[in-house]
Structure formats: structure tokens, C-alpha cells
PDB file of N, CA, C and O in Angstrom:
ATOM      1  N   MET A   7     -29.628  -5.356  -6.420  1.00 90.00           N
ATOM      2  CA  MET A   7     -29.226  -5.891  -5.148  1.00 90.00           C
ATOM      3  C   MET A   7     -29.323  -4.793  -4.105  1.00 90.00           C
ATOM      4  O   MET A   7     -28.918  -3.666  -4.349  1.00 90.00           O
ATOM      5  N   THR A   8     -29.836  -5.141  -2.962  1.00 93.00           N
ATOM      6  CA  THR A   8     -29.931  -4.171  -1.869  1.00 93.00           C
ATOM      7  C   THR A   8     -28.618  -4.155  -1.076  1.00 93.00           C
ATOM      8  O   THR A   8     -27.790  -5.062  -1.204  1.00 93.00           O
ATOM      9  N   VAL A   9     -28.461  -3.150  -0.244  1.00 95.00           N
ATOM     10  CA  VAL A   9     -27.283  -3.055   0.611  1.00 95.00           C
ATOM     11  C   VAL A   9     -27.222  -4.264   1.543  1.00 95.00           C
ATOM     12  O   VAL A   9     -26.162  -4.851   1.751  1.00 95.00           O
ATOM     13  N   GLU A  10     -28.356  -4.663   2.091  1.00 95.00           N
ATOM     14  CA  GLU A  10     -28.390  -5.814   2.990  1.00 95.00           C
ATOM     15  C   GLU A  10     -27.966  -7.089   2.270  1.00 95.00           C
ATOM     16  O   GLU A  10     -27.205  -7.900   2.810  1.00 95.00           O
ATOM     17  N   GLU A  11     -28.438  -7.292   1.047  1.00 93.00           N
ATOM     18  CA  GLU A  11     -28.045  -8.454   0.258  1.00 93.00           C
ATOM     19  C   GLU A  11     -26.542  -8.412  -0.044  1.00 93.00           C
ATOM     20  O   GLU A  11     -25.856  -9.429   0.035  1.00 93.00           O
ATOM     21  N   PHE A  12     -26.038  -7.237  -0.373  1.00 94.00           N
ATOM     22  CA  PHE A  12     -24.614  -7.072  -0.649  1.00 94.00           C
ATOM     23  C   PHE A  12     -23.784  -7.446   0.574  1.00 94.00           C
ATOM     24  O   PHE A  12     -22.796  -8.169   0.468  1.00 94.00           O
ATOM     25  N   LYS A  13     -24.182  -6.972   1.738  1.00 95.00           N
ATOM     26  CA  LYS A  13     -23.437  -7.283   2.961  1.00 95.00           C
ATOM     27  C   LYS A  13     -23.479  -8.775   3.265  1.00 95.00           C
ATOM     28  O   LYS A  13     -22.490  -9.339   3.742  1.00 95.00           O
ATOM     29  N   THR A  14     -24.588  -9.440   2.965  1.00 94.00           N
ATOM     30  CA  THR A  14     -24.674 -10.884   3.148  1.00 94.00           C
ATOM     31  C   THR A  14     -23.725 -11.599   2.203  1.00 94.00           C
ATOM     32  O   THR A  14     -22.997 -12.512   2.599  1.00 94.00           O
ATOM     33  N   VAL A  15     -23.697 -11.193   0.944  1.00 92.00           N
ATOM     34  CA  VAL A  15     -22.784 -11.780  -0.036  1.00 92.00           C
ATOM     35  C   VAL A  15     -21.335 -11.581   0.412  1.00 92.00           C
ATOM     36  O   VAL A  15     -20.510 -12.498   0.341  1.00 92.00           O
ATOM     37  N   MET A  16     -21.013 -10.398   0.884  1.00 94.00           N
ATOM     38  CA  MET A  16     -19.644 -10.087   1.263  1.00 94.00           C
ATOM     39  C   MET A  16     -19.188 -10.846   2.507  1.00 94.00           C
ATOM     40  O   MET A  16     -17.996 -11.001   2.730  1.00 94.00           O
ATOM     41  N   ALA A  17     -20.108 -11.340   3.300  1.00 92.00           N
ATOM     42  CA  ALA A  17     -19.739 -12.058   4.520  1.00 92.00           C
ATOM     43  C   ALA A  17     -18.937 -13.323   4.217  1.00 92.00           C
ATOM     44  O   ALA A  17     -18.132 -13.756   5.044  1.00 92.00           O
ATOM     45  N   CYS A  18     -19.144 -13.910   3.042  1.00 93.00           N
ATOM     46  CA  CYS A  18     -18.446 -15.171   2.745  1.00 93.00           C
ATOM     47  C   CYS A  18     -17.967 -15.264   1.299  1.00 93.00           C
ATOM     48  O   CYS A  18     -17.652 -16.343   0.820  1.00 93.00           O
ATOM     49  N   ASN A  19     -17.885 -14.147   0.601  1.00 93.00           N
ATOM     50  CA  ASN A  19     -17.453 -14.147  -0.800  1.00 93.00           C
ATOM     51  C   ASN A  19     -16.530 -12.977  -1.090  1.00 93.00           C
ATOM     52  O   ASN A  19     -16.535 -11.978  -0.373  1.00 93.00           O
ATOM     53  N   GLU A  20     -15.782 -13.108  -2.140  1.00 94.00           N
ATOM     54  CA  GLU A  20     -14.986 -12.020  -2.707  1.00 94.00           C
ATOM     55  C   GLU A  20     -15.430 -11.895  -4.159  1.00 94.00           C
ATOM     56  O   GLU A  20     -14.833 -12.474  -5.063  1.00 94.00           O
ATOM     57  N   PRO A  21     -16.519 -11.163  -4.387  1.00 94.00           N
ATOM     58  CA  PRO A  21     -17.191 -11.195  -5.694  1.00 94.00           C
ATOM     59  C   PRO A  21     -16.509 -10.422  -6.813  1.00 94.00           C
ATOM     60  O   PRO A  21     -15.784  -9.460  -6.596  1.00 94.00           O
ATOM     61  N   ASP A  22     -16.785 -10.905  -8.012  1.00 95.00           N
ATOM     62  CA  ASP A  22     -16.493 -10.198  -9.255  1.00 95.00           C
ATOM     63  C   ASP A  22     -17.848  -9.820  -9.847  1.00 95.00           C
ATOM     64  O   ASP A  22     -18.825 -10.548  -9.656  1.00 95.00           O
ATOM     65  N   PHE A  23     -17.899  -8.709 -10.558  1.00 95.00           N
ATOM     66  CA  PHE A  23     -19.142  -8.334 -11.217  1.00 95.00           C
ATOM     67  C   PHE A  23     -18.848  -7.458 -12.420  1.00 95.00           C
ATOM     68  O   PHE A  23     -17.750  -6.938 -12.577  1.00 95.00           O
ATOM     69  N   ALA A  24     -19.831  -7.341 -13.269  1.00 95.00           N
ATOM     70  CA  ALA A  24     -19.731  -6.496 -14.458  1.00 95.00           C
ATOM     71  C   ALA A  24     -20.732  -5.355 -14.338  1.00 95.00           C
ATOM     72  O   ALA A  24     -21.807  -5.517 -13.750  1.00 95.00           O
ATOM     73  N   TYR A  25     -20.352  -4.214 -14.908  1.00 95.00           N
ATOM     74  CA  TYR A  25     -21.241  -3.051 -14.935  1.00 95.00           C
ATOM     75  C   TYR A  25     -20.893  -2.243 -16.179  1.00 95.00           C
ATOM     76  O   TYR A  25     -19.735  -1.854 -16.365  1.00 95.00           O
ATOM     77  N   ASN A  26     -21.878  -2.025 -17.033  1.00 94.00           N
ATOM     78  CA  ASN A  26     -21.694  -1.249 -18.272  1.00 94.00           C
ATOM     79  C   ASN A  26     -20.461  -1.689 -19.060  1.00 94.00           C
ATOM     80  O   ASN A  26     -19.672  -0.875 -19.525  1.00 94.00           O
ATOM     81  N   GLY A  27     -20.286  -2.997 -19.186  1.00 93.00           N
ATOM     82  CA  GLY A  27     -19.213  -3.522 -20.015  1.00 93.00           C
ATOM     83  C   GLY A  27     -17.837  -3.584 -19.380  1.00 93.00           C
ATOM     84  O   GLY A  27     -16.871  -3.960 -20.041  1.00 93.00           O
ATOM     85  N   GLU A  28     -17.704  -3.194 -18.143  1.00 95.00           N
ATOM     86  CA  GLU A  28     -16.424  -3.250 -17.436  1.00 95.00           C
ATOM     87  C   GLU A  28     -16.523  -4.278 -16.311  1.00 95.00           C
ATOM     88  O   GLU A  28     -17.614  -4.609 -15.858  1.00 95.00           O
ATOM     89  N   THR A  29     -15.364  -4.774 -15.861  1.00 96.00           N
ATOM     90  CA  THR A  29     -15.351  -5.772 -14.800  1.00 96.00           C
ATOM     91  C   THR A  29     -14.711  -5.207 -13.536  1.00 96.00           C
ATOM     92  O   THR A  29     -13.784  -4.377 -13.611  1.00 96.00           O
ATOM     93  N   TYR A  30     -15.187  -5.687 -12.409  1.00 97.00           N
ATOM     94  CA  TYR A  30     -14.764  -5.202 -11.099  1.00 97.00           C
ATOM     95  C   TYR A  30     -14.665  -6.378 -10.144  1.00 97.00           C
ATOM     96  O   TYR A  30     -15.357  -7.384 -10.317  1.00 97.00           O
ATOM     97  N   SER A  31     -13.827  -6.235  -9.128  1.00 96.00           N
ATOM     98  CA  SER A  31     -13.750  -7.276  -8.112  1.00 96.00           C
ATOM     99  C   SER A  31     -13.432  -6.656  -6.756  1.00 96.00           C
ATOM    100  O   SER A  31     -12.873  -5.554  -6.667  1.00 96.00           O
ATOM    101  N   ILE A  32     -13.809  -7.396  -5.721  1.00 97.00           N
ATOM    102  CA  ILE A  32     -13.602  -6.970  -4.341  1.00 97.00           C
ATOM    103  C   ILE A  32     -12.981  -8.144  -3.584  1.00 97.00           C
ATOM    104  O   ILE A  32     -13.442  -9.275  -3.708  1.00 97.00           O
ATOM    105  N   CYS A  33     -11.955  -7.864  -2.801  1.00 96.00           N
ATOM    106  CA  CYS A  33     -11.423  -8.877  -1.900  1.00 96.00           C
ATOM    107  C   CYS A  33     -11.229  -8.232  -0.530  1.00 96.00           C
ATOM    108  O   CYS A  33     -11.202  -7.004  -0.413  1.00 96.00           O
ATOM    109  N   TRP A  34     -11.129  -9.054   0.498  1.00 95.00           N
ATOM    110  CA  TRP A  34     -11.008  -8.491   1.838  1.00 95.00           C
ATOM    111  C   TRP A  34     -10.071  -9.288   2.738  1.00 95.00           C
ATOM    112  O   TRP A  34     -10.459  -9.801   3.784  1.00 95.00           O
ATOM    113  N   PRO A  35      -8.782  -9.344   2.397  1.00 93.00           N
ATOM    114  CA  PRO A  35      -7.835  -9.999   3.297  1.00 93.00           C
ATOM    115  C   PRO A  35      -7.616  -9.162   4.558  1.00 93.00           C
ATOM    116  O   PRO A  35      -7.607  -7.933   4.500  1.00 93.00           O
ATOM    117  N   ASN A  36      -7.498  -9.836   5.664  1.00 89.00           N
ATOM    118  CA  ASN A  36      -7.186  -9.174   6.940  1.00 89.00           C
ATOM    119  C   ASN A  36      -8.161  -8.068   7.323  1.00 89.00           C
ATOM    120  O   ASN A  36      -7.782  -7.082   7.959  1.00 89.00           O
ATOM    121  N   GLY A  37      -9.432  -8.202   6.907  1.00 89.00           N
ATOM    122  CA  GLY A  37     -10.456  -7.258   7.336  1.00 89.00           C
ATOM    123  C   GLY A  37     -10.476  -5.921   6.622  1.00 89.00           C
ATOM    124  O   GLY A  37     -11.264  -5.049   6.974  1.00 89.00           O
ATOM    125  N   LYS A  38      -9.650  -5.729   5.618  1.00 96.00           N
ATOM    126  CA  LYS A  38      -9.662  -4.510   4.797  1.00 96.00           C
ATOM    127  C   LYS A  38     -10.207  -4.883   3.428  1.00 96.00           C
ATOM    128  O   LYS A  38     -10.036  -5.998   2.956  1.00 96.00           O
ATOM    129  N   TYR A  39     -10.847  -3.940   2.773  1.00 97.00           N
ATOM    130  CA  TYR A  39     -11.453  -4.187   1.465  1.00 97.00           C
ATOM    131  C   TYR A  39     -10.611  -3.540   0.375  1.00 97.00           C
ATOM    132  O   TYR A  39     -10.260  -2.360   0.462  1.00 97.00           O
ATOM    133  N   TYR A  40     -10.294  -4.350  -0.656  1.00 97.00           N
ATOM    134  CA  TYR A  40      -9.499  -3.897  -1.791  1.00 97.00           C
ATOM    135  C   TYR A  40     -10.281  -4.189  -3.067  1.00 97.00           C
ATOM    136  O   TYR A  40     -11.070  -5.134  -3.112  1.00 97.00           O
ATOM    137  N   VAL A  41     -10.050  -3.394  -4.090  1.00 98.00           N
ATOM    138  CA  VAL A  41     -10.840  -3.504  -5.315  1.00 98.00           C
ATOM    139  C   VAL A  41      -9.951  -3.464  -6.551  1.00 98.00           C
ATOM    140  O   VAL A  41      -8.828  -2.965  -6.504  1.00 98.00           O
ATOM    141  N   THR A  42     -10.483  -3.990  -7.638  1.00 96.00           N
ATOM    142  CA  THR A  42      -9.869  -3.813  -8.949  1.00 96.00           C
ATOM    143  C   THR A  42     -10.971  -3.432  -9.924  1.00 96.00           C
ATOM    144  O   THR A  42     -12.129  -3.809  -9.746  1.00 96.00           O
ATOM    145  N   ALA A  43     -10.585  -2.673 -10.935  1.00 97.00           N
ATOM    146  CA  ALA A  43     -11.545  -2.216 -11.935  1.00 97.00           C
ATOM    147  C   ALA A  43     -10.862  -2.210 -13.294  1.00 97.00           C
ATOM    148  O   ALA A  43      -9.774  -1.649 -13.444  1.00 97.00           O
ATOM    149  N   SER A  44     -11.494  -2.833 -14.291  1.00 95.00           N
ATOM    150  CA  SER A  44     -10.884  -2.895 -15.621  1.00 95.00           C
ATOM    151  C   SER A  44     -10.736  -1.519 -16.253  1.00 95.00           C
ATOM    152  O   SER A  44      -9.839  -1.306 -17.067  1.00 95.00           O
ATOM    153  N   ASP A  45     -11.575  -0.576 -15.863  1.00 96.00           N
ATOM    154  CA  ASP A  45     -11.519   0.760 -16.451  1.00 96.00           C
ATOM    155  C   ASP A  45     -10.757   1.773 -15.593  1.00 96.00           C
ATOM    156  O   ASP A  45     -10.651   2.934 -15.956  1.00 96.00           O
ATOM    157  N   SER A  46     -10.229   1.321 -14.456  1.00 95.00           N
ATOM    158  CA  SER A  46      -9.513   2.237 -13.573  1.00 95.00           C
ATOM    159  C   SER A  46      -8.409   1.487 -12.827  1.00 95.00           C
ATOM    160  O   SER A  46      -8.575   1.119 -11.666  1.00 95.00           O
ATOM    161  N   PRO A  47      -7.268   1.256 -13.474  1.00 93.00           N
ATOM    162  CA  PRO A  47      -6.184   0.495 -12.848  1.00 93.00           C
ATOM    163  C   PRO A  47      -5.704   1.073 -11.515  1.00 93.00           C
ATOM    164  O   PRO A  47      -5.236   0.338 -10.656  1.00 93.00           O
ATOM    165  N   ASP A  48      -5.834   2.380 -11.328  1.00 94.00           N
ATOM    166  CA  ASP A  48      -5.406   2.999 -10.071  1.00 94.00           C
ATOM    167  C   ASP A  48      -6.263   2.577  -8.884  1.00 94.00           C
ATOM    168  O   ASP A  48      -5.859   2.762  -7.735  1.00 94.00           O
ATOM    169  N   ASP A  49      -7.432   2.001  -9.140  1.00 95.00           N
ATOM    170  CA  ASP A  49      -8.280   1.538  -8.038  1.00 95.00           C
ATOM    171  C   ASP A  49      -7.588   0.448  -7.225  1.00 95.00           C
ATOM    172  O   ASP A  49      -7.927   0.229  -6.064  1.00 95.00           O
ATOM    173  N   ALA A  50      -6.611  -0.242  -7.806  1.00 93.00           N
ATOM    174  CA  ALA A  50      -5.882  -1.285  -7.082  1.00 93.00           C
ATOM    175  C   ALA A  50      -5.152  -0.715  -5.870  1.00 93.00           C
ATOM    176  O   ALA A  50      -4.799  -1.452  -4.951  1.00 93.00           O
ATOM    177  N   ASP A  51      -4.953   0.597  -5.830  1.00 93.00           N
ATOM    178  CA  ASP A  51      -4.293   1.248  -4.701  1.00 93.00           C
ATOM    179  C   ASP A  51      -5.262   1.645  -3.595  1.00 93.00           C
ATOM    180  O   ASP A  51      -4.835   2.118  -2.543  1.00 93.00           O
ATOM    181  N   LEU A  52      -6.558   1.458  -3.821  1.00 96.00           N
ATOM    182  CA  LEU A  52      -7.556   1.853  -2.832  1.00 96.00           C
ATOM    183  C   LEU A  52      -7.675   0.818  -1.723  1.00 96.00           C
ATOM    184  O   LEU A  52      -7.527  -0.380  -1.944  1.00 96.00           O
ATOM    185  N   GLU A  53      -7.971   1.298  -0.520  1.00 97.00           N
ATOM    186  CA  GLU A  53      -8.218   0.440   0.640  1.00 97.00           C
ATOM    187  C   GLU A  53      -9.389   1.038   1.408  1.00 97.00           C
ATOM    188  O   GLU A  53      -9.441   2.244   1.639  1.00 97.00           O
ATOM    189  N   PHE A  54     -10.333   0.182   1.790  1.00 98.00           N
ATOM    190  CA  PHE A  54     -11.507   0.616   2.532  1.00 98.00           C
ATOM    191  C   PHE A  54     -11.573  -0.141   3.855  1.00 98.00           C
ATOM    192  O   PHE A  54     -11.317  -1.341   3.895  1.00 98.00           O
ATOM    193  N   ASP A  55     -11.921   0.560   4.924  1.00 97.00           N
ATOM    194  CA  ASP A  55     -11.941  -0.046   6.258  1.00 97.00           C
ATOM    195  C   ASP A  55     -13.220  -0.816   6.555  1.00 97.00           C
ATOM    196  O   ASP A  55     -13.188  -1.788   7.307  1.00 97.00           O
ATOM    197  N   THR A  56     -14.343  -0.391   5.988  1.00 97.00           N
ATOM    198  CA  THR A  56     -15.626  -1.028   6.262  1.00 97.00           C
ATOM    199  C   THR A  56     -16.413  -1.178   4.962  1.00 97.00           C
ATOM    200  O   THR A  56     -16.088  -0.536   3.956  1.00 97.00           O
ATOM    201  N   LEU A  57     -17.462  -1.982   5.024  1.00 96.00           N
ATOM    202  CA  LEU A  57     -18.318  -2.106   3.834  1.00 96.00           C
ATOM    203  C   LEU A  57     -19.014  -0.789   3.520  1.00 96.00           C
ATOM    204  O   LEU A  57     -19.170  -0.433   2.357  1.00 96.00           O
ATOM    205  N   ASP A  58     -19.436  -0.055   4.535  1.00 97.00           N
ATOM    206  CA  ASP A  58     -20.071   1.235   4.269  1.00 97.00           C
ATOM    207  C   ASP A  58     -19.091   2.208   3.635  1.00 97.00           C
ATOM    208  O   ASP A  58     -19.459   2.977   2.742  1.00 97.00           O
ATOM    209  N   ASP A  59     -17.840   2.178   4.069  1.00 98.00           N
ATOM    210  CA  ASP A  59     -16.796   3.003   3.458  1.00 98.00           C
ATOM    211  C   ASP A  59     -16.649   2.630   1.982  1.00 98.00           C
ATOM    212  O   ASP A  59     -16.598   3.500   1.101  1.00 98.00           O
ATOM    213  N   LEU A  60     -16.603   1.339   1.691  1.00 98.00           N
ATOM    214  CA  LEU A  60     -16.519   0.843   0.317  1.00 98.00           C
ATOM    215  C   LEU A  60     -17.729   1.299  -0.504  1.00 98.00           C
ATOM    216  O   LEU A  60     -17.587   1.823  -1.611  1.00 98.00           O
ATOM    217  N   LEU A  61     -18.913   1.121   0.037  1.00 98.00           N
ATOM    218  CA  LEU A  61     -20.145   1.491  -0.671  1.00 98.00           C
ATOM    219  C   LEU A  61     -20.220   2.986  -0.977  1.00 98.00           C
ATOM    220  O   LEU A  61     -20.695   3.386  -2.040  1.00 98.00           O
ATOM    221  N   ASP A  62     -19.739   3.799  -0.062  1.00 98.00           N
ATOM    222  CA  ASP A  62     -19.865   5.253  -0.221  1.00 98.00           C
ATOM    223  C   ASP A  62     -18.711   5.910  -0.972  1.00 98.00           C
ATOM    224  O   ASP A  62     -18.883   6.973  -1.566  1.00 98.00           O
ATOM    225  N   HIS A  63     -17.520   5.265  -0.975  1.00 98.00           N
ATOM    226  CA  HIS A  63     -16.347   5.953  -1.512  1.00 98.00           C
ATOM    227  C   HIS A  63     -15.672   5.296  -2.709  1.00 98.00           C
ATOM    228  O   HIS A  63     -14.769   5.887  -3.293  1.00 98.00           O
ATOM    229  N   TRP A  64     -16.077   4.077  -3.069  1.00 98.00           N
ATOM    230  CA  TRP A  64     -15.531   3.484  -4.291  1.00 98.00           C
ATOM    231  C   TRP A  64     -16.372   3.987  -5.455  1.00 98.00           C
ATOM    232  O   TRP A  64     -17.556   3.654  -5.585  1.00 98.00           O
ATOM    233  N   LEU A  65     -15.775   4.807  -6.288  1.00 97.00           N
ATOM    234  CA  LEU A  65     -16.478   5.369  -7.434  1.00 97.00           C
ATOM    235  C   LEU A  65     -16.318   4.451  -8.637  1.00 97.00           C
ATOM    236  O   LEU A  65     -15.201   4.120  -9.043  1.00 97.00           O
ATOM    237  N   ILE A  66     -17.447   4.049  -9.184  1.00 97.00           N
ATOM    238  CA  ILE A  66     -17.495   3.206 -10.372  1.00 97.00           C
ATOM    239  C   ILE A  66     -18.173   4.004 -11.462  1.00 97.00           C
ATOM    240  O   ILE A  66     -19.338   4.397 -11.318  1.00 97.00           O
ATOM    241  N   GLN A  67     -17.415   4.308 -12.484  1.00 96.00           N
ATOM    242  CA  GLN A  67     -17.903   5.121 -13.594  1.00 96.00           C
ATOM    243  C   GLN A  67     -18.544   6.417 -13.085  1.00 96.00           C
ATOM    244  O   GLN A  67     -19.586   6.856 -13.544  1.00 96.00           O
ATOM    245  N   GLY A  68     -17.873   7.017 -12.091  1.00 96.00           N
ATOM    246  CA  GLY A  68     -18.283   8.312 -11.560  1.00 96.00           C
ATOM    247  C   GLY A  68     -19.365   8.283 -10.506  1.00 96.00           C
ATOM    248  O   GLY A  68     -19.783   9.332 -10.024  1.00 96.00           O
ATOM    249  N   LYS A  69     -19.807   7.084 -10.105  1.00 97.00           N
ATOM    250  CA  LYS A  69     -20.873   6.976  -9.107  1.00 97.00           C
ATOM    251  C   LYS A  69     -20.427   6.072  -7.971  1.00 97.00           C
ATOM    252  O   LYS A  69     -19.724   5.084  -8.198  1.00 97.00           O
ATOM    253  N   PRO A  70     -20.848   6.382  -6.742  1.00 98.00           N
ATOM    254  CA  PRO A  70     -20.522   5.492  -5.629  1.00 98.00           C
ATOM    255  C   PRO A  70     -21.160   4.114  -5.834  1.00 98.00           C
ATOM    256  O   PRO A  70     -22.257   4.005  -6.389  1.00 98.00           O
ATOM    257  N   LEU A  71     -20.464   3.073  -5.380  1.00 97.00           N
ATOM    258  CA  LEU A  71     -20.989   1.719  -5.491  1.00 97.00           C
ATOM    259  C   LEU A  71     -22.405   1.623  -4.923  1.00 97.00           C
ATOM    260  O   LEU A  71     -23.267   0.979  -5.502  1.00 97.00           O
ATOM    261  N   ARG A  72     -22.667   2.289  -3.817  1.00 97.00           N
ATOM    262  CA  ARG A  72     -24.001   2.244  -3.198  1.00 97.00           C
ATOM    263  C   ARG A  72     -25.087   2.673  -4.199  1.00 97.00           C
ATOM    264  O   ARG A  72     -26.172   2.115  -4.223  1.00 97.00           O
ATOM    265  N   GLU A  73     -24.781   3.653  -5.035  1.00 97.00           N
ATOM    266  CA  GLU A  73     -25.759   4.178  -5.992  1.00 97.00           C
ATOM    267  C   GLU A  73     -26.057   3.199  -7.125  1.00 97.00           C
ATOM    268  O   GLU A  73     -27.196   3.104  -7.593  1.00 97.00           O
ATOM    269  N   ILE A  74     -25.045   2.462  -7.578  1.00 96.00           N
ATOM    270  CA  ILE A  74     -25.265   1.550  -8.704  1.00 96.00           C
ATOM    271  C   ILE A  74     -25.603   0.134  -8.254  1.00 96.00           C
ATOM    272  O   ILE A  74     -25.995  -0.704  -9.078  1.00 96.00           O
ATOM    273  N   LEU A  75     -25.490  -0.142  -6.967  1.00 95.00           N
ATOM    274  CA  LEU A  75     -25.717  -1.475  -6.435  1.00 95.00           C
ATOM    275  C   LEU A  75     -27.035  -2.101  -6.873  1.00 95.00           C
ATOM    276  O   LEU A  75     -27.067  -3.282  -7.227  1.00 95.00           O
ATOM    277  N   PRO A  76     -28.147  -1.357  -6.929  1.00 94.00           N
ATOM    278  CA  PRO A  76     -29.408  -1.995  -7.355  1.00 94.00           C
ATOM    279  C   PRO A  76     -29.369  -2.568  -8.778  1.00 94.00           C
ATOM    280  O   PRO A  76     -30.127  -3.474  -9.081  1.00 94.00           O
ATOM    281  N   GLY A  77     -28.462  -2.106  -9.617  1.00 91.00           N
ATOM    282  CA  GLY A  77     -28.386  -2.590 -10.985  1.00 91.00           C
ATOM    283  C   GLY A  77     -27.351  -3.683 -11.214  1.00 91.00           C
ATOM    284  O   GLY A  77     -27.106  -4.081 -12.344  1.00 91.00           O
ATOM    285  N   ILE A  78     -26.753  -4.183 -10.128  1.00 90.00           N
ATOM    286  CA  ILE A  78     -25.690  -5.190 -10.235  1.00 90.00           C
ATOM    287  C   ILE A  78     -26.208  -6.537  -9.749  1.00 90.00           C
ATOM    288  O   ILE A  78     -26.873  -6.623  -8.721  1.00 90.00           O
ATOM    289  N   ASP A  79     -25.853  -7.588 -10.486  1.00 77.00           N
ATOM    290  CA  ASP A  79     -26.115  -8.963 -10.050  1.00 77.00           C
ATOM    291  C   ASP A  79     -24.781  -9.619  -9.762  1.00 77.00           C
ATOM    292  O   ASP A  79     -23.911  -9.670 -10.626  1.00 77.00           O
ATOM    293  N   PHE A  80     -24.623 -10.095  -8.548  1.00 75.00           N
ATOM    294  CA  PHE A  80     -23.390 -10.797  -8.172  1.00 75.00           C
ATOM    295  C   PHE A  80     -23.558 -12.268  -8.401  1.00 75.00           C
ATOM    296  O   PHE A  80     -24.578 -12.840  -8.260  1.00 75.00           O
TER     297      PHE A  80
END
């Protein structure tokens, strides 16, 4: 998935996805982005202001979401 496709999906969805056997989800109440990760319970405390912030700073298995995005199907 490209960044542009991801931003289109995020415009009207709160997706769940799998990556390397773990599950992840994104929600965005009140214009802030929140995440959950089956392999990192502390991620529930994270808050991101923009999609670019989320893409660059949410680390999934040690890599930013932006880096692994091409290998994810939503």
C-alpha cells in the first residue's frame, strides 16, 4: 500500500491489520490518532496529531509504519 492509498483509507476507516503474525489497529476520535498493537501493549498510550506523524513515529516491530506500509494490506 502506498502512502496515498493509506491516507485515502484513513479518511473514512479505522483499520485493523496484521503484520508478521501480530495485529494492529488505528482509530481517530476527535482528530487525534490512537493505536493498539498485540505485541506492544504500551502503544495504547501513544497519540499522534497527523497521519504523517503516525507514519513516521509509530514503530511496528522496530520500524516506522511508513517503512512497512508497502507490505500491508488493509
